[in-house]
PDB file of C-alpha atoms in Angstrom:
ATOM      1  CA  MET A   1     -10.104-204.705 -74.117  1.00 83.00           C
ATOM      2  CA  TYR A   2      -7.275-204.817 -71.653  1.00 94.00           C
ATOM      3  CA  GLN A   3      -6.644-204.207 -67.978  1.00 95.00           C
ATOM      4  CA  ASP A   4      -3.486-202.777 -66.447  1.00 97.00           C
ATOM      5  CA  PHE A   5      -2.267-203.467 -62.950  1.00 97.00           C
ATOM      6  CA  ILE A   6       0.927-203.804 -60.968  1.00 98.00           C
ATOM      7  CA  VAL A   7       2.245-206.950 -59.338  1.00 98.00           C
ATOM      8  CA  GLN A   8       3.769-205.430 -56.208  1.00 97.00           C
ATOM      9  CA  LYS A   9       4.936-208.700 -54.791  1.00 97.00           C
ATOM     10  CA  TRP A  10       4.640-212.391 -55.454  1.00 97.00           C
ATOM     11  CA  SER A  11       5.749-215.544 -53.714  1.00 95.00           C
ATOM     12  CA  ILE A  12       5.367-219.271 -53.957  1.00 95.00           C
ATOM     13  CA  TRP A  13       5.393-222.341 -51.784  1.00 93.00           C
ATOM     14  CA  PRO A  14       7.194-224.709 -51.872  1.00 89.00           C
ATOM     15  CA  PRO A  15      10.234-222.664 -52.974  1.00 86.00           C
ATOM     16  CA  LEU A  16      11.611-223.305 -56.458  1.00 77.00           C
ATOM     17  CA  GLU A  17      14.975-224.396 -55.097  1.00 71.00           C
ATOM     18  CA  GLY A  18      13.254-226.399 -52.412  1.00 62.00           C
ATOM     19  CA  GLN A  19      15.143-228.842 -50.262  1.00 58.00           C
ATOM     20  CA  GLU A  20      13.599-232.150 -49.440  1.00 52.00           C
ATOM     21  CA  SER A  21      12.453-230.912 -46.081  1.00 57.00           C
ATOM     22  CA  ASP A  22      10.897-227.476 -46.123  1.00 70.00           C
ATOM     23  CA  SER A  23       9.128-228.240 -42.891  1.00 73.00           C
ATOM     24  CA  LEU A  24      11.423-226.084 -40.739  1.00 77.00           C
ATOM     25  CA  ALA A  25      10.934-223.053 -42.960  1.00 82.00           C
ATOM     26  CA  GLN A  26       7.239-223.835 -43.060  1.00 83.00           C
ATOM     27  CA  ASN A  27       6.996-223.918 -39.286  1.00 83.00           C
ATOM     28  CA  GLU A  28       8.728-220.580 -39.081  1.00 84.00           C
ATOM     29  CA  LEU A  29       6.324-218.951 -41.545  1.00 87.00           C
ATOM     30  CA  LEU A  30       3.377-220.399 -39.645  1.00 89.00           C
ATOM     31  CA  SER A  31       4.652-219.507 -36.181  1.00 89.00           C
ATOM     32  CA  PHE A  32       2.121-216.673 -35.863  1.00 90.00           C
ATOM     33  CA  VAL A  33      -0.855-219.051 -36.176  1.00 92.00           C
ATOM     34  CA  PRO A  34      -2.363-219.915 -32.774  1.00 90.00           C
ATOM     35  CA  LYS A  35      -1.802-223.556 -31.866  1.00 89.00           C
ATOM     36  CA  MET A  36      -5.493-224.410 -31.635  1.00 90.00           C
ATOM     37  CA  LEU A  37      -6.017-223.119 -35.163  1.00 93.00           C
ATOM     38  CA  LYS A  38      -2.845-224.626 -36.600  1.00 93.00           C
ATOM     39  CA  ARG A  39      -4.030-228.185 -35.915  1.00 93.00           C
ATOM     40  CA  ARG A  40      -6.866-227.531 -38.377  1.00 94.00           C
ATOM     41  CA  LEU A  41      -4.525-226.691 -41.271  1.00 95.00           C
ATOM     42  CA  SER A  42      -4.339-229.342 -43.973  1.00 94.00           C
ATOM     43  CA  PRO A  43      -1.130-229.718 -46.027  1.00 93.00           C
ATOM     44  CA  LEU A  44      -2.813-227.616 -48.728  1.00 96.00           C
ATOM     45  CA  ALA A  45      -3.847-224.897 -46.252  1.00 96.00           C
ATOM     46  CA  ARG A  46      -0.252-224.802 -45.000  1.00 94.00           C
ATOM     47  CA  ILE A  47       1.230-224.087 -48.417  1.00 94.00           C
ATOM     48  CA  VAL A  48      -1.448-221.424 -49.020  1.00 96.00           C
ATOM     49  CA  PHE A  49      -0.509-219.720 -45.748  1.00 96.00           C
ATOM     50  CA  CYS A  50       3.227-219.996 -46.489  1.00 94.00           C
ATOM     51  CA  ALA A  51       2.866-218.420 -49.934  1.00 95.00           C
ATOM     52  CA  ALA A  52       0.489-215.693 -48.676  1.00 95.00           C
ATOM     53  CA  SER A  53       2.564-214.811 -45.604  1.00 94.00           C
ATOM     54  CA  GLN A  54       5.438-213.695 -47.797  1.00 93.00           C
ATOM     55  CA  CYS A  55       3.156-211.224 -49.623  1.00 94.00           C
ATOM     56  CA  ILE A  56       1.586-209.590 -46.587  1.00 92.00           C
ATOM     57  CA  GLU A  57       3.157-207.199 -44.132  1.00 86.00           C
ATOM     58  CA  GLU A  58       2.134-207.622 -40.538  1.00 81.00           C
ATOM     59  CA  GLY A  59      -0.774-205.388 -39.616  1.00 84.00           C
ATOM     60  CA  THR A  60      -2.007-204.843 -43.181  1.00 88.00           C
ATOM     61  CA  TYR A  61      -5.328-206.344 -44.140  1.00 94.00           C
ATOM     62  CA  LEU A  62      -6.108-206.939 -47.787  1.00 96.00           C
ATOM     63  CA  PRO A  63      -9.199-208.097 -49.644  1.00 98.00           C
ATOM     64  CA  ALA A  64      -8.353-211.510 -51.016  1.00 98.00           C
ATOM     65  CA  VAL A  65      -9.116-213.683 -54.020  1.00 98.00           C
ATOM     66  CA  PHE A  66      -8.418-217.391 -53.642  1.00 98.00           C
ATOM     67  CA  SER A  67      -8.495-219.677 -56.631  1.00 98.00           C
ATOM     68  CA  SER A  68      -8.245-223.439 -56.739  1.00 98.00           C
ATOM     69  CA  THR A  69      -9.410-225.987 -59.289  1.00 96.00           C
ATOM     70  CA  HIS A  70      -9.833-228.812 -56.801  1.00 95.00           C
ATOM     71  CA  GLY A  71      -9.675-227.165 -53.367  1.00 95.00           C
ATOM     72  CA  GLU A  72      -9.897-229.678 -50.522  1.00 95.00           C
ATOM     73  CA  LEU A  73     -11.226-232.434 -52.767  1.00 95.00           C
ATOM     74  CA  ALA A  74      -8.786-234.911 -51.191  1.00 93.00           C
ATOM     75  CA  LYS A  75     -10.591-234.396 -47.893  1.00 94.00           C
ATOM     76  CA  SER A  76     -14.014-235.010 -49.447  1.00 95.00           C
ATOM     77  CA  PHE A  77     -12.654-238.111 -51.143  1.00 96.00           C
ATOM     78  CA  LYS A  78     -11.402-239.533 -47.842  1.00 95.00           C
ATOM     79  CA  MET A  79     -14.801-238.907 -46.266  1.00 96.00           C
ATOM     80  CA  MET A  80     -16.573-240.661 -49.125  1.00 96.00           C
ATOM     81  CA  GLU A  81     -14.295-243.645 -48.616  1.00 96.00           C
ATOM     82  CA  MET A  82     -15.271-243.668 -44.938  1.00 94.00           C
ATOM     83  CA  ILE A  83     -18.972-243.527 -45.824  1.00 96.00           C
ATOM     84  CA  GLU A  84     -18.429-246.430 -48.191  1.00 96.00           C
ATOM     85  CA  GLN A  85     -16.903-248.403 -45.319  1.00 96.00           C
ATOM     86  CA  GLY A  86     -19.923-247.596 -43.181  1.00 94.00           C
ATOM     87  CA  GLU A  87     -17.955-245.371 -40.807  1.00 91.00           C
ATOM     88  CA  GLU A  88     -19.137-242.101 -39.352  1.00 91.00           C
ATOM     89  CA  ILE A  89     -17.273-239.139 -40.772  1.00 93.00           C
ATOM     90  CA  SER A  90     -15.361-236.578 -38.755  1.00 94.00           C
ATOM     91  CA  PRO A  91     -17.304-233.329 -38.175  1.00 94.00           C
ATOM     92  CA  THR A  92     -13.991-231.451 -38.266  1.00 95.00           C
ATOM     93  CA  ALA A  93     -13.020-232.928 -41.631  1.00 94.00           C
ATOM     94  CA  PHE A  94     -16.505-232.211 -42.957  1.00 94.00           C
ATOM     95  CA  SER A  95     -16.410-228.579 -41.853  1.00 93.00           C
ATOM     96  CA  LEU A  96     -13.036-228.078 -43.530  1.00 95.00           C
ATOM     97  CA  SER A  97     -13.817-229.813 -46.812  1.00 95.00           C
ATOM     98  CA  VAL A  98     -15.714-227.037 -48.582  1.00 95.00           C
ATOM     99  CA  HIS A  99     -14.145-224.906 -51.281  1.00 95.00           C
ATOM    100  CA  ASN A 100     -13.831-221.805 -49.116  1.00 95.00           C
ATOM    101  CA  SER A 101     -12.584-223.507 -45.950  1.00 96.00           C
ATOM    102  CA  ILE A 102      -8.963-222.408 -46.432  1.00 97.00           C
ATOM    103  CA  ALA A 103     -10.122-218.835 -47.019  1.00 97.00           C
ATOM    104  CA  GLY A 104     -12.073-219.034 -43.760  1.00 96.00           C
ATOM    105  CA  LEU A 105      -9.062-220.310 -41.831  1.00 96.00           C
ATOM    106  CA  PHE A 106      -6.975-217.593 -43.467  1.00 96.00           C
ATOM    107  CA  ALA A 107      -9.375-214.875 -42.282  1.00 96.00           C
ATOM    108  CA  MET A 108      -9.231-216.271 -38.734  1.00 94.00           C
ATOM    109  CA  ALA A 109      -5.456-216.754 -38.584  1.00 94.00           C
ATOM    110  CA  TYR A 110      -4.609-213.364 -40.129  1.00 93.00           C
ATOM    111  CA  LYS A 111      -7.515-211.614 -38.383  1.00 93.00           C
ATOM    112  CA  ASN A 112      -8.399-210.375 -41.852  1.00 94.00           C
ATOM    113  CA  LYS A 113     -11.963-209.040 -41.948  1.00 95.00           C
ATOM    114  CA  GLN A 114     -11.703-207.743 -45.505  1.00 96.00           C
ATOM    115  CA  GLN A 115     -13.875-209.178 -48.247  1.00 95.00           C
ATOM    116  CA  CYS A 116     -12.783-212.434 -49.723  1.00 95.00           C
ATOM    117  CA  VAL A 117     -13.712-214.425 -52.820  1.00 96.00           C
ATOM    118  CA  VAL A 118     -12.970-218.051 -53.609  1.00 98.00           C
ATOM    119  CA  VAL A 119     -12.982-219.088 -57.253  1.00 97.00           C
ATOM    120  CA  ALA A 120     -13.146-222.574 -58.796  1.00 96.00           C
ATOM    121  CA  PRO A 121     -12.001-221.518 -62.239  1.00 95.00           C
ATOM    122  CA  GLY A 122     -12.452-224.557 -64.489  1.00 91.00           C
ATOM    123  CA  GLU A 123     -11.126-224.176 -67.998  1.00 91.00           C
ATOM    124  CA  GLU A 124     -10.576-220.399 -67.693  1.00 93.00           C
ATOM    125  CA  GLY A 125      -7.642-221.230 -65.467  1.00 95.00           C
ATOM    126  CA  LEU A 126      -5.947-218.514 -63.504  1.00 94.00           C
ATOM    127  CA  ALA A 127      -7.451-215.681 -65.572  1.00 97.00           C
ATOM    128  CA  ALA A 128     -10.648-216.018 -63.540  1.00 97.00           C
ATOM    129  CA  ALA A 129      -8.882-214.990 -60.320  1.00 98.00           C
ATOM    130  CA  PHE A 130      -7.180-212.056 -62.063  1.00 98.00           C
ATOM    131  CA  ILE A 131     -10.511-210.817 -63.406  1.00 97.00           C
ATOM    132  CA  GLU A 132     -12.013-211.048 -59.938  1.00 97.00           C
ATOM    133  CA  ALA A 133      -9.055-209.203 -58.396  1.00 98.00           C
ATOM    134  CA  ILE A 134      -9.043-206.501 -61.091  1.00 97.00           C
ATOM    135  CA  GLY A 135     -12.770-206.069 -60.464  1.00 97.00           C
ATOM    136  CA  LEU A 136     -12.007-205.342 -56.810  1.00 97.00           C
ATOM    137  CA  LEU A 137      -9.372-202.776 -57.853  1.00 97.00           C
ATOM    138  CA  GLN A 138     -11.947-201.091 -60.075  1.00 96.00           C
ATOM    139  CA  GLU A 139     -14.349-200.920 -57.174  1.00 96.00           C
ATOM    140  CA  GLY A 140     -11.792-198.761 -55.430  1.00 95.00           C
ATOM    141  CA  VAL A 141      -9.723-201.161 -53.364  1.00 96.00           C
ATOM    142  CA  ASP A 142      -5.996-200.233 -53.307  1.00 95.00           C
ATOM    143  CA  ASP A 143      -4.398-203.665 -53.207  1.00 97.00           C
ATOM    144  CA  VAL A 144      -5.649-207.217 -53.491  1.00 98.00           C
ATOM    145  CA  LEU A 145      -4.065-210.442 -52.320  1.00 98.00           C
ATOM    146  CA  MET A 146      -4.429-213.359 -54.700  1.00 98.00           C
ATOM    147  CA  VAL A 147      -3.589-216.962 -53.860  1.00 98.00           C
ATOM    148  CA  LEU A 148      -3.693-219.677 -56.521  1.00 98.00           C
ATOM    149  CA  TYR A 149      -3.256-223.186 -55.191  1.00 98.00           C
ATOM    150  CA  ASP A 150      -3.845-226.857 -55.875  1.00 97.00           C
ATOM    151  CA  GLU A 151      -2.644-230.267 -54.858  1.00 95.00           C
ATOM    152  CA  PRO A 152      -2.505-233.353 -57.085  1.00 95.00           C
ATOM    153  CA  LEU A 153      -5.922-234.756 -57.949  1.00 94.00           C
ATOM    154  CA  GLU A 154      -6.728-238.145 -56.384  1.00 92.00           C
ATOM    155  CA  ALA A 155      -5.950-240.871 -58.909  1.00 91.00           C
ATOM    156  CA  PHE A 156      -9.505-242.160 -58.397  1.00 93.00           C
ATOM    157  CA  TYR A 157     -10.955-239.349 -60.514  1.00 91.00           C
ATOM    158  CA  PRO A 158     -10.845-240.019 -64.248  1.00 88.00           C
ATOM    159  CA  SER A 159      -9.605-236.702 -65.644  1.00 85.00           C
ATOM    160  CA  SER A 160      -8.426-237.586 -69.160  1.00 85.00           C
ATOM    161  CA  PRO A 161      -8.635-235.927 -71.699  1.00 87.00           C
ATOM    162  CA  TYR A 162      -8.781-232.821 -69.496  1.00 88.00           C
ATOM    163  CA  LYS A 163      -5.498-231.408 -68.281  1.00 91.00           C
ATOM    164  CA  LEU A 164      -6.242-230.522 -64.724  1.00 90.00           C
ATOM    165  CA  SER A 165      -3.631-231.856 -62.350  1.00 90.00           C
ATOM    166  CA  MET A 166       0.095-231.673 -61.656  1.00 90.00           C
ATOM    167  CA  ALA A 167       2.228-234.177 -59.761  1.00 87.00           C
ATOM    168  CA  THR A 168       3.101-231.743 -56.986  1.00 91.00           C
ATOM    169  CA  SER A 169       1.260-229.242 -54.801  1.00 93.00           C
ATOM    170  CA  CYS A 170       1.928-225.574 -55.395  1.00 94.00           C
ATOM    171  CA  ALA A 171       0.666-222.215 -54.126  1.00 96.00           C
ATOM    172  CA  LEU A 172       1.347-218.882 -55.804  1.00 97.00           C
ATOM    173  CA  ALA A 173       0.475-215.653 -53.981  1.00 98.00           C
ATOM    174  CA  LEU A 174       0.447-212.199 -55.581  1.00 98.00           C
ATOM    175  CA  ARG A 175      -0.268-208.760 -54.247  1.00 98.00           C
ATOM    176  CA  ILE A 176      -1.611-206.591 -57.028  1.00 98.00           C
ATOM    177  CA  GLY A 177      -2.666-202.948 -57.088  1.00 97.00           C
ATOM    178  CA  LYS A 178      -3.334-200.007 -59.377  1.00 95.00           C
ATOM    179  CA  LYS A 179      -0.311-198.169 -58.017  1.00 93.00           C
ATOM    180  CA  GLY A 180       2.954-198.955 -56.315  1.00 92.00           C
ATOM    181  CA  PHE A 181       6.313-200.419 -57.241  1.00 95.00           C
ATOM    182  CA  GLY A 182       6.561-203.710 -59.025  1.00 96.00           C
ATOM    183  CA  THR A 183       5.996-205.321 -62.371  1.00 96.00           C
ATOM    184  CA  SER A 184       3.427-203.576 -64.588  1.00 97.00           C
ATOM    185  CA  LEU A 185       1.242-206.077 -66.373  1.00 97.00           C
ATOM    186  CA  ARG A 186      -1.491-205.811 -68.974  1.00 97.00           C
ATOM    187  CA  LEU A 187      -4.109-208.556 -69.175  1.00 98.00           C
ATOM    188  CA  SER A 188      -6.069-208.978 -72.377  1.00 97.00           C
ATOM    189  CA  MET A 189      -8.292-211.551 -73.992  1.00 96.00           C
ATOM    190  CA  GLN A 190      -7.494-212.856 -77.465  1.00 95.00           C
ATOM    191  CA  SER A 191      -9.430-214.968 -79.900  1.00 95.00           C
ATOM    192  CA  GLU A 192      -7.041-217.913 -80.494  1.00 95.00           C
ATOM    193  CA  VAL A 193      -8.268-221.128 -78.978  1.00 95.00           C
ATOM    194  CA  GLY A 194      -6.247-224.046 -77.674  1.00 94.00           C
ATOM    195  CA  ASP A 195      -5.729-226.007 -74.496  1.00 93.00           C
ATOM    196  CA  ASP A 196      -2.945-225.150 -72.095  1.00 94.00           C
ATOM    197  CA  GLY A 197      -4.732-226.990 -69.330  1.00 94.00           C
ATOM    198  CA  GLU A 198      -6.461-225.748 -66.217  1.00 95.00           C
ATOM    199  CA  GLN A 199      -5.036-223.759 -63.335  1.00 97.00           C
ATOM    200  CA  PRO A 200      -2.705-226.438 -61.882  1.00 96.00           C
ATOM    201  CA  LEU A 201      -0.829-226.567 -65.206  1.00 96.00           C
ATOM    202  CA  GLN A 202      -0.924-222.802 -65.682  1.00 97.00           C
ATOM    203  CA  VAL A 203       0.513-221.795 -62.311  1.00 97.00           C
ATOM    204  CA  PRO A 204       4.058-223.061 -63.084  1.00 96.00           C
ATOM    205  CA  LEU A 205       3.946-221.133 -66.394  1.00 96.00           C
ATOM    206  CA  MET A 206       2.908-217.967 -64.565  1.00 97.00           C
ATOM    207  CA  ILE A 207       5.743-218.442 -62.065  1.00 96.00           C
ATOM    208  CA  GLN A 208       8.228-218.812 -64.945  1.00 96.00           C
ATOM    209  CA  PHE A 209       6.828-215.662 -66.541  1.00 97.00           C
ATOM    210  CA  LEU A 210       7.029-213.625 -63.334  1.00 97.00           C
ATOM    211  CA  ALA A 211      10.529-214.866 -62.495  1.00 95.00           C
ATOM    212  CA  GLY A 212      12.052-214.618 -65.972  1.00 94.00           C
ATOM    213  CA  LYS A 213      12.649-212.140 -68.765  1.00 93.00           C
ATOM    214  CA  GLN A 214       9.866-213.428 -70.978  1.00 96.00           C
ATOM    215  CA  GLU A 215       7.742-210.462 -72.199  1.00 96.00           C
ATOM    216  CA  LYS A 216       4.443-212.230 -72.697  1.00 97.00           C
ATOM    217  CA  LEU A 217       2.527-215.160 -71.318  1.00 98.00           C
ATOM    218  CA  ILE A 218      -0.309-216.454 -73.467  1.00 97.00           C
ATOM    219  CA  LEU A 219      -2.527-219.186 -72.062  1.00 97.00           C
ATOM    220  CA  GLN A 220      -5.007-220.769 -74.425  1.00 96.00           C
ATOM    221  CA  THR A 221      -8.346-222.180 -73.359  1.00 95.00           C
ATOM    222  CA  PRO A 222     -10.938-223.968 -75.529  1.00 94.00           C
ATOM    223  CA  ARG A 223     -12.851-220.676 -75.848  1.00 94.00           C
ATOM    224  CA  HIS A 224     -10.163-217.974 -76.106  1.00 95.00           C
ATOM    225  CA  SER A 225      -6.701-217.020 -74.875  1.00 97.00           C
ATOM    226  CA  TRP A 226      -5.504-214.813 -72.073  1.00 97.00           C
ATOM    227  CA  CYS A 227      -2.404-212.710 -72.482  1.00 98.00           C
ATOM    228  CA  TRP A 228      -0.297-211.208 -69.687  1.00 98.00           C
ATOM    229  CA  GLU A 229       2.192-208.698 -71.015  1.00 97.00           C
ATOM    230  CA  LYS A 230       4.964-206.846 -69.175  1.00 97.00           C
ATOM    231  CA  ARG A 231       4.918-203.121 -69.863  1.00 92.00           C
TER     232      ARG A 231
ATOM    233  CA  MET B   1     -10.755-243.851 -17.142  1.00 87.00           C
ATOM    234  CA  GLU B   2      -9.919-240.175 -16.859  1.00 89.00           C
ATOM    235  CA  ASN B   3      -6.492-240.729 -18.394  1.00 91.00           C
ATOM    236  CA  GLU B   4      -7.965-242.852 -21.153  1.00 92.00           C
ATOM    237  CA  LEU B   5     -10.422-240.062 -21.929  1.00 94.00           C
ATOM    238  CA  LYS B   6      -7.639-237.484 -21.941  1.00 94.00           C
ATOM    239  CA  GLN B   7      -5.764-239.610 -24.451  1.00 94.00           C
ATOM    240  CA  LEU B   8      -8.915-239.816 -26.578  1.00 95.00           C
ATOM    241  CA  ILE B   9      -9.241-236.022 -26.470  1.00 94.00           C
ATOM    242  CA  ILE B  10      -5.629-235.621 -27.579  1.00 95.00           C
ATOM    243  CA  THR B  11      -5.828-238.049 -30.494  1.00 94.00           C
ATOM    244  CA  SER B  12      -9.325-237.270 -31.755  1.00 94.00           C
ATOM    245  CA  LEU B  13      -8.832-233.487 -31.611  1.00 95.00           C
ATOM    246  CA  ASP B  14      -5.315-233.359 -33.096  1.00 92.00           C
ATOM    247  CA  LEU B  15      -3.704-232.071 -29.917  1.00 91.00           C
ATOM    248  CA  GLU B  16      -0.598-234.171 -30.538  1.00 81.00           C
ATOM    249  CA  ASP B  17       1.798-231.742 -28.878  1.00 85.00           C
ATOM    250  CA  MET B  18      -0.041-232.199 -25.589  1.00 89.00           C
ATOM    251  CA  SER B  19       0.232-235.058 -23.144  1.00 91.00           C
ATOM    252  CA  VAL B  20      -2.177-236.555 -20.631  1.00 92.00           C
ATOM    253  CA  GLU B  21      -0.398-234.663 -17.836  1.00 91.00           C
ATOM    254  CA  ASP B  22      -1.179-231.326 -19.515  1.00 90.00           C
ATOM    255  CA  ILE B  23      -4.919-231.789 -19.074  1.00 91.00           C
ATOM    256  CA  ASP B  24      -6.366-231.153 -15.624  1.00 91.00           C
ATOM    257  CA  SER B  25      -9.430-233.292 -14.963  1.00 93.00           C
ATOM    258  CA  GLN B  26     -11.254-230.370 -13.317  1.00 92.00           C
ATOM    259  CA  GLU B  27     -10.218-227.765 -15.892  1.00 91.00           C
ATOM    260  CA  ALA B  28     -12.786-226.322 -18.316  1.00 92.00           C
ATOM    261  CA  LEU B  29     -12.538-228.029 -21.714  1.00 91.00           C
ATOM    262  CA  PHE B  30     -14.159-225.263 -23.737  1.00 90.00           C
ATOM    263  CA  ASN B  31     -13.439-221.563 -24.182  1.00 82.00           C
ATOM    264  CA  GLU B  32     -11.110-220.750 -21.291  1.00 82.00           C
ATOM    265  CA  GLY B  33      -9.167-223.696 -19.982  1.00 84.00           C
ATOM    266  CA  LEU B  34      -8.193-226.071 -22.753  1.00 88.00           C
ATOM    267  CA  GLY B  35      -9.761-223.788 -25.370  1.00 88.00           C
ATOM    268  CA  LEU B  36     -11.800-226.260 -27.392  1.00 92.00           C
ATOM    269  CA  ASP B  37     -14.605-225.040 -29.673  1.00 90.00           C
ATOM    270  CA  SER B  38     -17.965-226.245 -30.971  1.00 89.00           C
ATOM    271  CA  ILE B  39     -16.475-228.402 -33.738  1.00 92.00           C
ATOM    272  CA  ASP B  40     -14.349-230.125 -31.094  1.00 93.00           C
ATOM    273  CA  ALA B  41     -17.520-230.870 -29.136  1.00 92.00           C
ATOM    274  CA  LEU B  42     -19.002-232.659 -32.161  1.00 92.00           C
ATOM    275  CA  GLU B  43     -15.755-234.492 -32.838  1.00 95.00           C
ATOM    276  CA  LEU B  44     -15.374-235.557 -29.221  1.00 94.00           C
ATOM    277  CA  GLY B  45     -19.009-236.663 -29.105  1.00 93.00           C
ATOM    278  CA  LEU B  46     -18.350-238.906 -32.104  1.00 94.00           C
ATOM    279  CA  ALA B  47     -15.139-240.307 -30.592  1.00 95.00           C
ATOM    280  CA  ILE B  48     -16.945-241.129 -27.330  1.00 94.00           C
ATOM    281  CA  ARG B  49     -19.771-242.808 -29.227  1.00 93.00           C
ATOM    282  CA  LYS B  50     -17.271-244.937 -31.166  1.00 92.00           C
ATOM    283  CA  LYS B  51     -15.130-245.895 -28.164  1.00 93.00           C
ATOM    284  CA  TYR B  52     -17.666-246.256 -25.353  1.00 93.00           C
ATOM    285  CA  ASP B  53     -20.905-246.697 -27.254  1.00 91.00           C
ATOM    286  CA  VAL B  54     -22.339-243.824 -25.243  1.00 91.00           C
ATOM    287  CA  ARG B  55     -24.445-241.296 -27.071  1.00 89.00           C
ATOM    288  CA  ILE B  56     -24.624-237.714 -25.870  1.00 87.00           C
ATOM    289  CA  ASP B  57     -27.813-236.192 -27.235  1.00 82.00           C
ATOM    290  CA  ALA B  58     -27.780-232.409 -27.616  1.00 78.00           C
ATOM    291  CA  GLU B  59     -31.598-232.385 -27.487  1.00 78.00           C
ATOM    292  CA  LYS B  60     -32.038-234.349 -24.284  1.00 77.00           C
ATOM    293  CA  ASP B  61     -28.854-234.127 -22.276  1.00 76.00           C
ATOM    294  CA  ASP B  62     -27.342-231.191 -20.457  1.00 85.00           C
ATOM    295  CA  VAL B  63     -24.437-230.931 -22.885  1.00 85.00           C
ATOM    296  CA  VAL B  64     -22.837-227.911 -21.237  1.00 87.00           C
ATOM    297  CA  LYS B  65     -22.605-229.731 -17.919  1.00 89.00           C
ATOM    298  CA  ILE B  66     -21.440-233.051 -19.409  1.00 91.00           C
ATOM    299  CA  PHE B  67     -18.706-231.461 -21.531  1.00 91.00           C
ATOM    300  CA  ALA B  68     -17.575-229.104 -18.768  1.00 91.00           C
ATOM    301  CA  SER B  69     -14.454-231.075 -17.836  1.00 93.00           C
ATOM    302  CA  VAL B  70     -12.774-234.459 -18.108  1.00 94.00           C
ATOM    303  CA  ALA B  71     -14.162-235.271 -14.664  1.00 94.00           C
ATOM    304  CA  SER B  72     -17.766-234.519 -15.640  1.00 94.00           C
ATOM    305  CA  LEU B  73     -17.450-236.413 -18.929  1.00 92.00           C
ATOM    306  CA  THR B  74     -16.016-239.438 -17.133  1.00 94.00           C
ATOM    307  CA  GLU B  75     -18.830-239.363 -14.631  1.00 92.00           C
ATOM    308  CA  TYR B  76     -21.435-239.229 -17.398  1.00 93.00           C
ATOM    309  CA  ILE B  77     -19.895-242.045 -19.467  1.00 93.00           C
ATOM    310  CA  GLU B  78     -19.562-244.284 -16.414  1.00 92.00           C
ATOM    311  CA  SER B  79     -23.148-243.673 -15.335  1.00 91.00           C
ATOM    312  CA  GLU B  80     -24.444-244.416 -18.862  1.00 87.00           C
ATOM    313  CA  GLN B  81     -22.393-247.602 -19.056  1.00 88.00           C
ATOM    314  CA  ALA B  82     -23.709-248.681 -15.628  1.00 87.00           C
ATOM    315  CA  LYS B  83     -27.286-248.327 -16.947  1.00 84.00           C
ATOM    316  CA  ASP B  84     -26.581-250.809 -19.725  1.00 74.00           C
ATOM    317  CA  GLN B  85     -25.259-253.486 -17.408  1.00 71.00           C
TER     318      GLN B  85
END
């Protein structure tokens, strides 16, 4: 079993050759967001928007698949600390702490009324978002926007022996379709098992694969492997 | 008190690029005017409860009238505080 699709465009945030302060570039990419909405964007939401903005042309509205292992967990953690201290929690923080809150803000900021899915992929890693996006293509959608993002997991959470966090935040956006110019990829499942870690560890490997000459990317999970192959 | 309340609105609602002078005491806080939304109303209600120990009850009080402007909010807080004294 395999699935073919084309990566028409991809982008990341922060940039690979990032300077210490990307905040100017970030502000520029976010300049279209109304001020009253912008104040609601967390650092994670900002990098999602910055990565996605580079994959979308103005005035085009795409169905979207968001995927994040931890989402806005940092926000939930802060609220739990406040509860522990006996303080009342912020209704704004509460409303923006759920797993699909960034997707909701995205829909508002980009005026995107297309369907939208948010995945918490666990050990399947970034394959889960690809499967979801390919499913949308098979339903007849032309192009799909994918955004894969995570920030470092709060040190409070005991994660060992699972590999599920990186030291830095990163967002990778892709626009995939059945047709169009770009990189043709084939996704297939294979039987080898292993542990390449969850999505936060896989995203940098996917970026390397997309940016470089490497023909294949195989990511092993405890149940099977996923293979992305350039055609 | 009005200026103090304006400062509370700015800090509790993340309006850091605004200053007290930008908010007109008579101006509508929600929708047109300042452009706040329902989440802001909850957040501001919490901030007022913490700072002034005044509770605005959506069930009992005329929330629309109280939250109409900085002037109306000030009036309400001052009248509630006067009751306690």
